[in-house]
PDB file of C-alpha atoms in Angstrom:
ATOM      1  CA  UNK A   1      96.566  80.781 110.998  1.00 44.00           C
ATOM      2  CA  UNK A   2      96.231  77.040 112.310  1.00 54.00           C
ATOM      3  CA  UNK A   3      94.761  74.864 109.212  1.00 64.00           C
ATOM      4  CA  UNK A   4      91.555  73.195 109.502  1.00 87.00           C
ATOM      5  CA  UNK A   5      91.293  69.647 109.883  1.00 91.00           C
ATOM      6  CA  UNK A   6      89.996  68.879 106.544  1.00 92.00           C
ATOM      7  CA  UNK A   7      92.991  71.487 104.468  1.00 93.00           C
ATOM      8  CA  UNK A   8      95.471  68.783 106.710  1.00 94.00           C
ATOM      9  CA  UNK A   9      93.713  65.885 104.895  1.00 95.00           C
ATOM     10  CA  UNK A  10      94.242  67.528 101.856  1.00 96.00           C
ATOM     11  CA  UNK A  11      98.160  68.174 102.157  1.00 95.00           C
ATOM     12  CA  UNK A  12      98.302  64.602 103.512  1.00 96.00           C
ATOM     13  CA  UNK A  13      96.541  63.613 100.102  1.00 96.00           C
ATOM     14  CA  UNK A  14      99.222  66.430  97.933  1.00 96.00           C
ATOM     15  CA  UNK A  15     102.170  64.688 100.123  1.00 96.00           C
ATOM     16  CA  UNK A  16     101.035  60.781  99.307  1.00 97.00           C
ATOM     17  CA  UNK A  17     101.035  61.541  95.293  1.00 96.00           C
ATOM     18  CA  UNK A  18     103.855  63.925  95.664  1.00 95.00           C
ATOM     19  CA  UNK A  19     106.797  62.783  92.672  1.00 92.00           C
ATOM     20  CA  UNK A  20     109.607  63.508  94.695  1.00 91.00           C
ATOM     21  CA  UNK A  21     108.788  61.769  98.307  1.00 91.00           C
ATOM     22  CA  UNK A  22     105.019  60.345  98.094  1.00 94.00           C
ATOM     23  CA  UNK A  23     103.936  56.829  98.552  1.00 95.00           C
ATOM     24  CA  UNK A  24     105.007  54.446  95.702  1.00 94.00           C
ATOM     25  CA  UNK A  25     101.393  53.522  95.372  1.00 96.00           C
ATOM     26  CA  UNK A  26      99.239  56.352  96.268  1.00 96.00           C
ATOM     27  CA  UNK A  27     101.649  57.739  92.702  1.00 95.00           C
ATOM     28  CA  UNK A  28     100.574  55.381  90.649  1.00 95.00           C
ATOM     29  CA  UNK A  29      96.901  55.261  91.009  1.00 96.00           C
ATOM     30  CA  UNK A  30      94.558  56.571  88.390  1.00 96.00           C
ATOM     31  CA  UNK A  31      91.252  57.235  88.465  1.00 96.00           C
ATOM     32  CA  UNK A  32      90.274  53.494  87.056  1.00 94.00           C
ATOM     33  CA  UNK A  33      92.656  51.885  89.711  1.00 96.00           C
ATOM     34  CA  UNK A  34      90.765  53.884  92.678  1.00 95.00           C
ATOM     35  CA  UNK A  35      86.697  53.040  91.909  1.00 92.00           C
ATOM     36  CA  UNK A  36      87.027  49.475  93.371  1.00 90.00           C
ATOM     37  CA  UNK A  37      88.347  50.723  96.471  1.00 94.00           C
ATOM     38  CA  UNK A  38      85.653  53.461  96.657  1.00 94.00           C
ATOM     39  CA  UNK A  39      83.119  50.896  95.678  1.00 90.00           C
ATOM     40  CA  UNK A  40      84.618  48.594  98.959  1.00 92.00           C
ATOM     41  CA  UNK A  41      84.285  51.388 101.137  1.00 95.00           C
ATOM     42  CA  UNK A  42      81.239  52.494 100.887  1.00 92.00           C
ATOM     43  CA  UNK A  43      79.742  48.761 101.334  1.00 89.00           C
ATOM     44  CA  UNK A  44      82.152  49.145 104.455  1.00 94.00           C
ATOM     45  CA  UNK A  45      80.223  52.048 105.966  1.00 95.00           C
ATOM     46  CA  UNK A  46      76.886  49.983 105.487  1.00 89.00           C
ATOM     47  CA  UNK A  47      78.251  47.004 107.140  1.00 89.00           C
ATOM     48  CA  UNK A  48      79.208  49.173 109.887  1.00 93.00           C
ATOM     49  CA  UNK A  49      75.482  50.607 109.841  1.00 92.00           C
ATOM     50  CA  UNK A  50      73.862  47.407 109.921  1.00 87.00           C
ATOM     51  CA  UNK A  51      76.015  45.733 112.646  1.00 88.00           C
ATOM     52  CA  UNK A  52      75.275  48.852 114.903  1.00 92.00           C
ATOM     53  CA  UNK A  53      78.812  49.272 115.184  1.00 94.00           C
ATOM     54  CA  UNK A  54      79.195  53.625 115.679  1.00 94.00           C
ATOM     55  CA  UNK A  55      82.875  53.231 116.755  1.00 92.00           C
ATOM     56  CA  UNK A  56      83.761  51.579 113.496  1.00 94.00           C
ATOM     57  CA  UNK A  57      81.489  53.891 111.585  1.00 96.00           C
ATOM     58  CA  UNK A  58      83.579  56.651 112.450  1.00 95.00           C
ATOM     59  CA  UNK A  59      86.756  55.387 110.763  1.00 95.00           C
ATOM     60  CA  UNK A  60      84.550  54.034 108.140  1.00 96.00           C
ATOM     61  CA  UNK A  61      83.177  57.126 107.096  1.00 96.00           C
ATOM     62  CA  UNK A  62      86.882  58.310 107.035  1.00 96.00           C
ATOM     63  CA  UNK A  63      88.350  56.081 104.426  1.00 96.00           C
ATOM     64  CA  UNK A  64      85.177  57.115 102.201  1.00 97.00           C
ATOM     65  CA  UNK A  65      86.057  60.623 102.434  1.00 96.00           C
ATOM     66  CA  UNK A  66      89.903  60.081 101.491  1.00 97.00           C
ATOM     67  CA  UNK A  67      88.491  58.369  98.517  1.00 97.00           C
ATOM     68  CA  UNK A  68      87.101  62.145  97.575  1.00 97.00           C
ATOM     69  CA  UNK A  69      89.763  63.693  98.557  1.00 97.00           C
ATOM     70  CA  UNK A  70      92.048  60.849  96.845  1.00 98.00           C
ATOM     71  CA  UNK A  71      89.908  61.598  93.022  1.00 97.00           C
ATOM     72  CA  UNK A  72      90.216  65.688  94.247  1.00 97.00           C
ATOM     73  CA  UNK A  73      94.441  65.209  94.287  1.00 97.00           C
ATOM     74  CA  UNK A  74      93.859  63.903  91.153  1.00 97.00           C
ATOM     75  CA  UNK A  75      91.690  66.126  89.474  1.00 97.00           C
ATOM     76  CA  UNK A  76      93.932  69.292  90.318  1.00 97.00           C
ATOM     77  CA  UNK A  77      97.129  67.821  88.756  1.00 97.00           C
ATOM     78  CA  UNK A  78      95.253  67.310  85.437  1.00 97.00           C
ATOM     79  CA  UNK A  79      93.725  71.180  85.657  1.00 97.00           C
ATOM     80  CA  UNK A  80      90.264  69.090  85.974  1.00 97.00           C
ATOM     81  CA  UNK A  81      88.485  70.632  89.293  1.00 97.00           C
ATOM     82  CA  UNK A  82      89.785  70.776  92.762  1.00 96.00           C
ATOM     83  CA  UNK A  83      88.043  69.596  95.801  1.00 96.00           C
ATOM     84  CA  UNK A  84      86.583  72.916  96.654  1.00 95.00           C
ATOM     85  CA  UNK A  85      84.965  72.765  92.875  1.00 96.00           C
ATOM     86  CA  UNK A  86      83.315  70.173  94.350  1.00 96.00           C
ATOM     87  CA  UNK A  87      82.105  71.384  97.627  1.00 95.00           C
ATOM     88  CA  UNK A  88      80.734  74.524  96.207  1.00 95.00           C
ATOM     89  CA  UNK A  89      78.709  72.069  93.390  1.00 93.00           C
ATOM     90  CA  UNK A  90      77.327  70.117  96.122  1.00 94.00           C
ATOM     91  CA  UNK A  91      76.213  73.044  98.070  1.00 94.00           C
ATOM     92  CA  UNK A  92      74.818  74.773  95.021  1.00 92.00           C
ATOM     93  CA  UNK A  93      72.886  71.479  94.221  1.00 89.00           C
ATOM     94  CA  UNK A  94      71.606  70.960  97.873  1.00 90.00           C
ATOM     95  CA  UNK A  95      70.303  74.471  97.685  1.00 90.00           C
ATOM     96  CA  UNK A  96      68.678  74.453  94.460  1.00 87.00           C
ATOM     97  CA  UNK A  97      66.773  71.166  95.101  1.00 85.00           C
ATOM     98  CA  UNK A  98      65.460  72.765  98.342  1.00 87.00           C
ATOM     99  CA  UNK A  99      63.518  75.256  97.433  1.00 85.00           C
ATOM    100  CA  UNK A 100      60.656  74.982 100.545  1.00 84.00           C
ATOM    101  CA  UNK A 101      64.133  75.263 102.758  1.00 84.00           C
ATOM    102  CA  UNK A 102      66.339  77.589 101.411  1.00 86.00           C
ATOM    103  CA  UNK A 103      63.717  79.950  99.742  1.00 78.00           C
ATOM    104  CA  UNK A 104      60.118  80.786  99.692  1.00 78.00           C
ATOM    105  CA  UNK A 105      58.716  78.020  97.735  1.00 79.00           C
ATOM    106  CA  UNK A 106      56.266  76.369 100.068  1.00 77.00           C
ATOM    107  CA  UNK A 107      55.019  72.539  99.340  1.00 79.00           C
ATOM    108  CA  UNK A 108      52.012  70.723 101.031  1.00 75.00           C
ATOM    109  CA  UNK A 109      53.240  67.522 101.762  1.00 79.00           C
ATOM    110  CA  UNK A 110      56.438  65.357 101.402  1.00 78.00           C
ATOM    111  CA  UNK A 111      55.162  63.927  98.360  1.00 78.00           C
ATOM    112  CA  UNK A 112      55.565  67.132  96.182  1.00 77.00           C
ATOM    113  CA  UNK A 113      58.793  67.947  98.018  1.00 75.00           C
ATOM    114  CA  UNK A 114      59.915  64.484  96.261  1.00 75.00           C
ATOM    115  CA  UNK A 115      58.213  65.503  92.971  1.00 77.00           C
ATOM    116  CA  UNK A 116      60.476  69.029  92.875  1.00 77.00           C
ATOM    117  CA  UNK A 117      63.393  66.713  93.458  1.00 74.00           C
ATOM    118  CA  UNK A 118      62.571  64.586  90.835  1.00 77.00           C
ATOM    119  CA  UNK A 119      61.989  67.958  88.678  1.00 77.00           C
ATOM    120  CA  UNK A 120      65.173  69.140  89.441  1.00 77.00           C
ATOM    121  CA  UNK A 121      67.026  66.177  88.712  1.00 77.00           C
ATOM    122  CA  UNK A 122      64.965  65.902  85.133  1.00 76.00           C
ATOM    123  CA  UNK A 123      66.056  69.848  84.376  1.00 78.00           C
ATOM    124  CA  UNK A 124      70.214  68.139  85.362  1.00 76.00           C
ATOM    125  CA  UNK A 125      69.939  65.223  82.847  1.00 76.00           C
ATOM    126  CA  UNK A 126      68.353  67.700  80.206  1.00 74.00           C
ATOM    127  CA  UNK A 127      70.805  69.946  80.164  1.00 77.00           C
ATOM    128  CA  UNK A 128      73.699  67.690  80.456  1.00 76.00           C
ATOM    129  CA  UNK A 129      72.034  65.718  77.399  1.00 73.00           C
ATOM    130  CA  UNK A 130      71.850  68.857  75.647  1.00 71.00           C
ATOM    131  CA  UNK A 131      75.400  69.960  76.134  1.00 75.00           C
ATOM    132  CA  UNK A 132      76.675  66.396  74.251  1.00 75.00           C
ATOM    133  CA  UNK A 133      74.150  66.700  71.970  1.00 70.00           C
ATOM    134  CA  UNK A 134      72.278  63.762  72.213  1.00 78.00           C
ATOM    135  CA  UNK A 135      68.313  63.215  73.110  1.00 80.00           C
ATOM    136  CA  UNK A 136      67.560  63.069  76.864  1.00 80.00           C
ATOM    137  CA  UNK A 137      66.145  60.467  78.087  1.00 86.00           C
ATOM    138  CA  UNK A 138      64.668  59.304  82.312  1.00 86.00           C
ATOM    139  CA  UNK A 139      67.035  57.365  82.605  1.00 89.00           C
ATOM    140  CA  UNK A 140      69.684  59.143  81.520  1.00 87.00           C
ATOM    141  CA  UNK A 141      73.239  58.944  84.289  1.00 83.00           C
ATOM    142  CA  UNK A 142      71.665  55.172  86.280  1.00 88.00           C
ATOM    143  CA  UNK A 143      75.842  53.916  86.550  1.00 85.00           C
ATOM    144  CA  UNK A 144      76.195  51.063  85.059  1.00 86.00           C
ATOM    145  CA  UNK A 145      78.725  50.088  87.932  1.00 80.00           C
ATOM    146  CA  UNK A 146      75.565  49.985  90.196  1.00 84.00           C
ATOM    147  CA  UNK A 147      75.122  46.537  92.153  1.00 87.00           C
ATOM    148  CA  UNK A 148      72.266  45.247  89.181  1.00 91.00           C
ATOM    149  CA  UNK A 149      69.944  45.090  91.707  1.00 92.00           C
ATOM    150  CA  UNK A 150      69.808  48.495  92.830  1.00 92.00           C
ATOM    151  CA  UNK A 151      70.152  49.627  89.028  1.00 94.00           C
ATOM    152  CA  UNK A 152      67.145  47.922  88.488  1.00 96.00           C
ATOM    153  CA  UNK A 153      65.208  49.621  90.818  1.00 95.00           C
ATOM    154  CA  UNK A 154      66.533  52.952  89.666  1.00 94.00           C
ATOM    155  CA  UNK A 155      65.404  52.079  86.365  1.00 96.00           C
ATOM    156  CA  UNK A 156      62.269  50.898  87.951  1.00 97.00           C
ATOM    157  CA  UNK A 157      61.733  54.424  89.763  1.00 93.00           C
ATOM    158  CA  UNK A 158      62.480  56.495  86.962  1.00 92.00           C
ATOM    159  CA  UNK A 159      60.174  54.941  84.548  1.00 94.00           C
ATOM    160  CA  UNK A 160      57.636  55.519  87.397  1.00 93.00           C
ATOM    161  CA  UNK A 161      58.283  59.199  87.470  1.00 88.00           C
ATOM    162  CA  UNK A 162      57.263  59.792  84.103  1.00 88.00           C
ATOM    163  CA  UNK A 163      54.256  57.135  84.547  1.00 92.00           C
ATOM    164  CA  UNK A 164      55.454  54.455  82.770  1.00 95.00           C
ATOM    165  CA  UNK A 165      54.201  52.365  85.866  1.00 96.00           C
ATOM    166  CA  UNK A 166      51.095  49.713  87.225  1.00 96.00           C
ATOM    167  CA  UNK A 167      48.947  51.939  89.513  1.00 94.00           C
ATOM    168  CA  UNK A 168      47.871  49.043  91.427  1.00 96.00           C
ATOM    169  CA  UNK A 169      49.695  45.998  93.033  1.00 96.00           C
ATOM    170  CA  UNK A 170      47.616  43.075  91.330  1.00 97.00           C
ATOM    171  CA  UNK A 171      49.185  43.293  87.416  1.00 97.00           C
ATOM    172  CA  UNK A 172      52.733  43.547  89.640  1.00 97.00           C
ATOM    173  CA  UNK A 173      52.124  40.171  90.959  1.00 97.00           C
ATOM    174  CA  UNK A 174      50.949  38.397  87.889  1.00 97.00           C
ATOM    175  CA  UNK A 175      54.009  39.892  86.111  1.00 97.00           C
ATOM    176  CA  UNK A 176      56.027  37.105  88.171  1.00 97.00           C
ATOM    177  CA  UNK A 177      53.954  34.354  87.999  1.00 97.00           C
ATOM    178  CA  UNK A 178      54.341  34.902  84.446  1.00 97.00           C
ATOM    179  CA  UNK A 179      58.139  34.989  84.650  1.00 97.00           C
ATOM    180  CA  UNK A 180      57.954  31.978  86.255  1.00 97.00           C
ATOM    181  CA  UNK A 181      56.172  30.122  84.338  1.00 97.00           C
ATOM    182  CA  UNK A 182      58.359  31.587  80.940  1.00 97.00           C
ATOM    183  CA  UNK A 183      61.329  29.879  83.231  1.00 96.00           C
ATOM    184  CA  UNK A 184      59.532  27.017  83.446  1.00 96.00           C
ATOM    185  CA  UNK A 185      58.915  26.641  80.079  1.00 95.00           C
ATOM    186  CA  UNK A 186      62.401  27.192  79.482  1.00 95.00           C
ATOM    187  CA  UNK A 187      64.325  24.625  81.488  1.00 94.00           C
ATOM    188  CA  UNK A 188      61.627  21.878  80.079  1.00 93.00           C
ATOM    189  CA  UNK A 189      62.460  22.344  76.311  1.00 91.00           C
ATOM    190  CA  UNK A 190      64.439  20.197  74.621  1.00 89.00           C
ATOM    191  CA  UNK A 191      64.536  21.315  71.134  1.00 91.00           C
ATOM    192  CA  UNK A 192      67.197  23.206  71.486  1.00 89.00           C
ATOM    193  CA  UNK A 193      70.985  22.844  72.430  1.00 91.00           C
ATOM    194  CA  UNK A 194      72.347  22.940  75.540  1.00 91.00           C
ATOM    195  CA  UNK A 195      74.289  25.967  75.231  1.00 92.00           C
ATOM    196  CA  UNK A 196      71.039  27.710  73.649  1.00 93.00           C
ATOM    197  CA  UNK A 197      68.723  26.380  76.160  1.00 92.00           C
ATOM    198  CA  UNK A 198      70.754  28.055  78.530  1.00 94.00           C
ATOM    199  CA  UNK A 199      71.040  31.318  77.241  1.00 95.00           C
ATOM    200  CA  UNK A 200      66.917  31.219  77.199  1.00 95.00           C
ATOM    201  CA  UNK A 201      66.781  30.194  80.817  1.00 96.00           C
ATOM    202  CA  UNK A 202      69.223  32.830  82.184  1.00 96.00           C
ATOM    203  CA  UNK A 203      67.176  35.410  79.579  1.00 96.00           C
ATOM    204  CA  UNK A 204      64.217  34.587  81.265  1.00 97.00           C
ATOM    205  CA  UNK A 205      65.747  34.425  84.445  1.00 97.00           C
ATOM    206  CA  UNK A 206      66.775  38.057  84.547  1.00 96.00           C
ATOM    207  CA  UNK A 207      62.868  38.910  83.551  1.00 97.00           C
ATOM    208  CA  UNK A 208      62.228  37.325  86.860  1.00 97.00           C
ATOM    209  CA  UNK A 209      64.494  38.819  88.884  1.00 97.00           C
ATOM    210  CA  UNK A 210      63.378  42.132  87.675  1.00 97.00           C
ATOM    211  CA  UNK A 211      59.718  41.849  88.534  1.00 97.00           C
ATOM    212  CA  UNK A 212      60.321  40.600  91.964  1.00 97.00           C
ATOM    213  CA  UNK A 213      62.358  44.101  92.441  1.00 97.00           C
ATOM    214  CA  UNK A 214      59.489  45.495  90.881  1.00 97.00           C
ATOM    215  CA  UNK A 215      57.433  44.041  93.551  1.00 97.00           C
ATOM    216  CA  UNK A 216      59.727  45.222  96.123  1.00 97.00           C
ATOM    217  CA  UNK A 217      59.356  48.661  95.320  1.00 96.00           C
ATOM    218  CA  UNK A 218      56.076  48.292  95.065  1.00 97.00           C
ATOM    219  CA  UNK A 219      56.261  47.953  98.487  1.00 97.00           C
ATOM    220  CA  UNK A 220      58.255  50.491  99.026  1.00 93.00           C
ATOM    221  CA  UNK A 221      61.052  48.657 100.663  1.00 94.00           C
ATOM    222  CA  UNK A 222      64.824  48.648  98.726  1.00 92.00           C
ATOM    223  CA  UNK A 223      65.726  45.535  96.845  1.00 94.00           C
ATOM    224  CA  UNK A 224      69.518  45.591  98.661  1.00 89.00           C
ATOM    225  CA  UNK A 225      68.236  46.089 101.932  1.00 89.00           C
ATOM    226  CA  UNK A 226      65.496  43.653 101.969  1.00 93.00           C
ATOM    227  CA  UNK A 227      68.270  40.625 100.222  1.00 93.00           C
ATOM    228  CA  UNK A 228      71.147  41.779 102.923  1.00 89.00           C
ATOM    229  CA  UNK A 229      68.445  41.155 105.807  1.00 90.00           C
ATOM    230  CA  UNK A 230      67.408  37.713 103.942  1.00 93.00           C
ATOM    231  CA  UNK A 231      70.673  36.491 103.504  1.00 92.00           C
ATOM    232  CA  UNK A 232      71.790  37.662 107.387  1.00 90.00           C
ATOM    233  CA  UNK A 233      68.880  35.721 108.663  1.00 93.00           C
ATOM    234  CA  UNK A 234      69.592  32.664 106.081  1.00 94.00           C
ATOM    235  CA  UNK A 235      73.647  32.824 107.198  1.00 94.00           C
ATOM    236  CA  UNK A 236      72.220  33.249 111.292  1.00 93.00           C
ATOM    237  CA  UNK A 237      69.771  30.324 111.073  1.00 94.00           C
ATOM    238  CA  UNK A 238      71.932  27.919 108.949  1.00 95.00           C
ATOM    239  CA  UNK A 239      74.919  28.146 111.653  1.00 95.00           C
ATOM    240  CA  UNK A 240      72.567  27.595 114.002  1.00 94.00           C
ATOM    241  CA  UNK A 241      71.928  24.275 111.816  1.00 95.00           C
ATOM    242  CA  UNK A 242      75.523  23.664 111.364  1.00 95.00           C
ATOM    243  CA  UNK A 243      76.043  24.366 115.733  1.00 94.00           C
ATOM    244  CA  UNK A 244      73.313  21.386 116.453  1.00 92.00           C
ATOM    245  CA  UNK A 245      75.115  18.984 113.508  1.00 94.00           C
ATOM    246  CA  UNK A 246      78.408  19.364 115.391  1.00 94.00           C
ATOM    247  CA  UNK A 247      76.571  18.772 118.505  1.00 92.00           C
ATOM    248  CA  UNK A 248      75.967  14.978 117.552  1.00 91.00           C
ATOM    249  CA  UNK A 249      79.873  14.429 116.068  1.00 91.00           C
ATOM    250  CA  UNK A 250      78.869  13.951 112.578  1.00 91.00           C
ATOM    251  CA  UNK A 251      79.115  16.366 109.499  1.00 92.00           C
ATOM    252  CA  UNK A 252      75.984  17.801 107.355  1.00 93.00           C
ATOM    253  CA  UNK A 253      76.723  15.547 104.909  1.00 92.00           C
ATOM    254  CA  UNK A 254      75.817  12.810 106.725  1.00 93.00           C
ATOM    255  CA  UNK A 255      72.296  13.959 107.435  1.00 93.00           C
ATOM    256  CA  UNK A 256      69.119  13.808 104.361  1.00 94.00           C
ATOM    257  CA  UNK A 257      67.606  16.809 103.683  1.00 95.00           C
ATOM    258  CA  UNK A 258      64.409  15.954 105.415  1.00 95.00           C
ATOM    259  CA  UNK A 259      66.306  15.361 108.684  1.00 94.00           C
ATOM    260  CA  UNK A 260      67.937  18.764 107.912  1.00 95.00           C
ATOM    261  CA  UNK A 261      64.766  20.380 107.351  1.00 95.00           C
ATOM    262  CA  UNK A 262      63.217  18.819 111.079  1.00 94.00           C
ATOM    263  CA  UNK A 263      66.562  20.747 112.446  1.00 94.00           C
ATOM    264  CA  UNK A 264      66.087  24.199 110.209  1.00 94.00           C
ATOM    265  CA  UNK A 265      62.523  24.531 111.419  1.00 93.00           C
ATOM    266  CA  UNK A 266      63.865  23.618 115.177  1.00 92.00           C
ATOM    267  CA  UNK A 267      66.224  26.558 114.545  1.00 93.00           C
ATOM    268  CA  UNK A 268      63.567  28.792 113.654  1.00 91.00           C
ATOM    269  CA  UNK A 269      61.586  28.150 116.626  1.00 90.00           C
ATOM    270  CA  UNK A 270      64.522  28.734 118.878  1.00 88.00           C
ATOM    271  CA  UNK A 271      64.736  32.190 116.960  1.00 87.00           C
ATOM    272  CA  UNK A 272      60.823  32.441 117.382  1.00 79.00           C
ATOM    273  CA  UNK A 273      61.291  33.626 113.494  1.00 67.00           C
TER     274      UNK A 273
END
């Protein structure tokens, strides 16, 4: 019988950490050494999703599932799982958590579809908590290798779930003029050291940063997404600024910020942004 595409991927992956003729450095990975690379490929794929670029997505996608396959190897030589293990606990978990798909349980609108979900993932972190022992909490299993933006918005969500949340959008807003003015407040002492000073402003920094994401979900709109798009339309508009600097043979430096500023908003109207 001719072997399916994905059992060749998996005797590639046997063959690369194989002792007696494998690759030198597929053997010596562990699974510390690997979560870096998976980390860099999956930002990979969304690059390749944002620029549009399906060709590239396809090999993209590709490296992210050797990473799988790569911990899978692993896992078998140390009698941990193998990568069927994990197939059948993703299709058991797909299954359970649709219920109005896979069974009879009907649902009137998405909103208590995402509510089961929610359920389901609750009844997970309960019963993992209970099998160490310990007291389960909502926001139990948020990685703390998450980007800390998108961990803050899980945290965000979670607390939501279990209504730990402002109904309404006005008390959001306050919330950062608040933080701002705590900053504020901050960066004029000067009672304190520098080193302590510090400390206090990047303290009440971080309060800052995590009401704006509060904000953003709010809105309903994810923290990463919104800051990629930001910073792609900063990086797009100030090249534009740096093209019409070249244009006159002198370097940014030799511009003020105002002038600057008269050929930023220039840029902008060229962009009709």
């Amino acid at each position: 019988m001719k072997a399916t595409n994905i059992e060749n991927l998996l005797n590639i992956m046997e063959q690369l950490r194989s002792p007696e003729n494998g690759c030198p450095w597929d053997m010596k990975q562990t699974f510390d050494t690997i979560v870096p690379h998976t980390i860099e490929e999956a930002y990979e794929v969304a690059e390749a999703i944002e620029q549009k670029d399906f060709a590239d997505l396809k090999g993209e996608l590709g490296d992210l599932l050797f990473q799988v396959v790569f911990y899978a190897q692993m896992a078998k030589e140390q009698n941990l799982f193998e990568f069927n293990d994990i197939i059948d606990t993703l299709n058991e978990k797909l299954v359970r958590r649709h219920p109005h798909v896979f069974a009879q349980t009907e649902f009137a609108d998405e909103q208590e579809v995402h509510a089961n979900w929610e359920a389901e993932k609750e009844k997970e972190r309960a019963k993992k908590a209970y099998s160490e022992h310990k007291i389960s909490s909502a926001l139990d299993n948020i990685p703390l290798a998450l980007p800390a933006l998108n961990r803050a918005y899980k945290i965000q969500k979670r607390c939501a779930n279990v209504g730990f949340d402002w109904k309404t959008l006005e008390p959001v807003v306050a919330k950062i003029k608040e933080e701002i003015d705590e900053v504020l407040v901050e960066v004029e002492r000067d009672d304190l050291s520098e080193p302590q000073r510090q400390l206090r402003i990047e303290d009440e920094l971080g309060d800052l940063l995590f009401a704006n994401v509060n904000l953003v979900r709010h809105l309903n709109c994810s923290p990463e997404q919104v800051l990629r798009q930001a910073n792609k339309k900063f990086e797009k508009r100030f090249r534009l600024v740096e093209l019409e600097v070249s244009k006159s043979g002198l370097q940014l430096t030799d511009y003020s910020l105002e002038e600057l500023e008269v050929i930023w908003g220039k840029v902008k109207k060229q962009l009709n942004e």
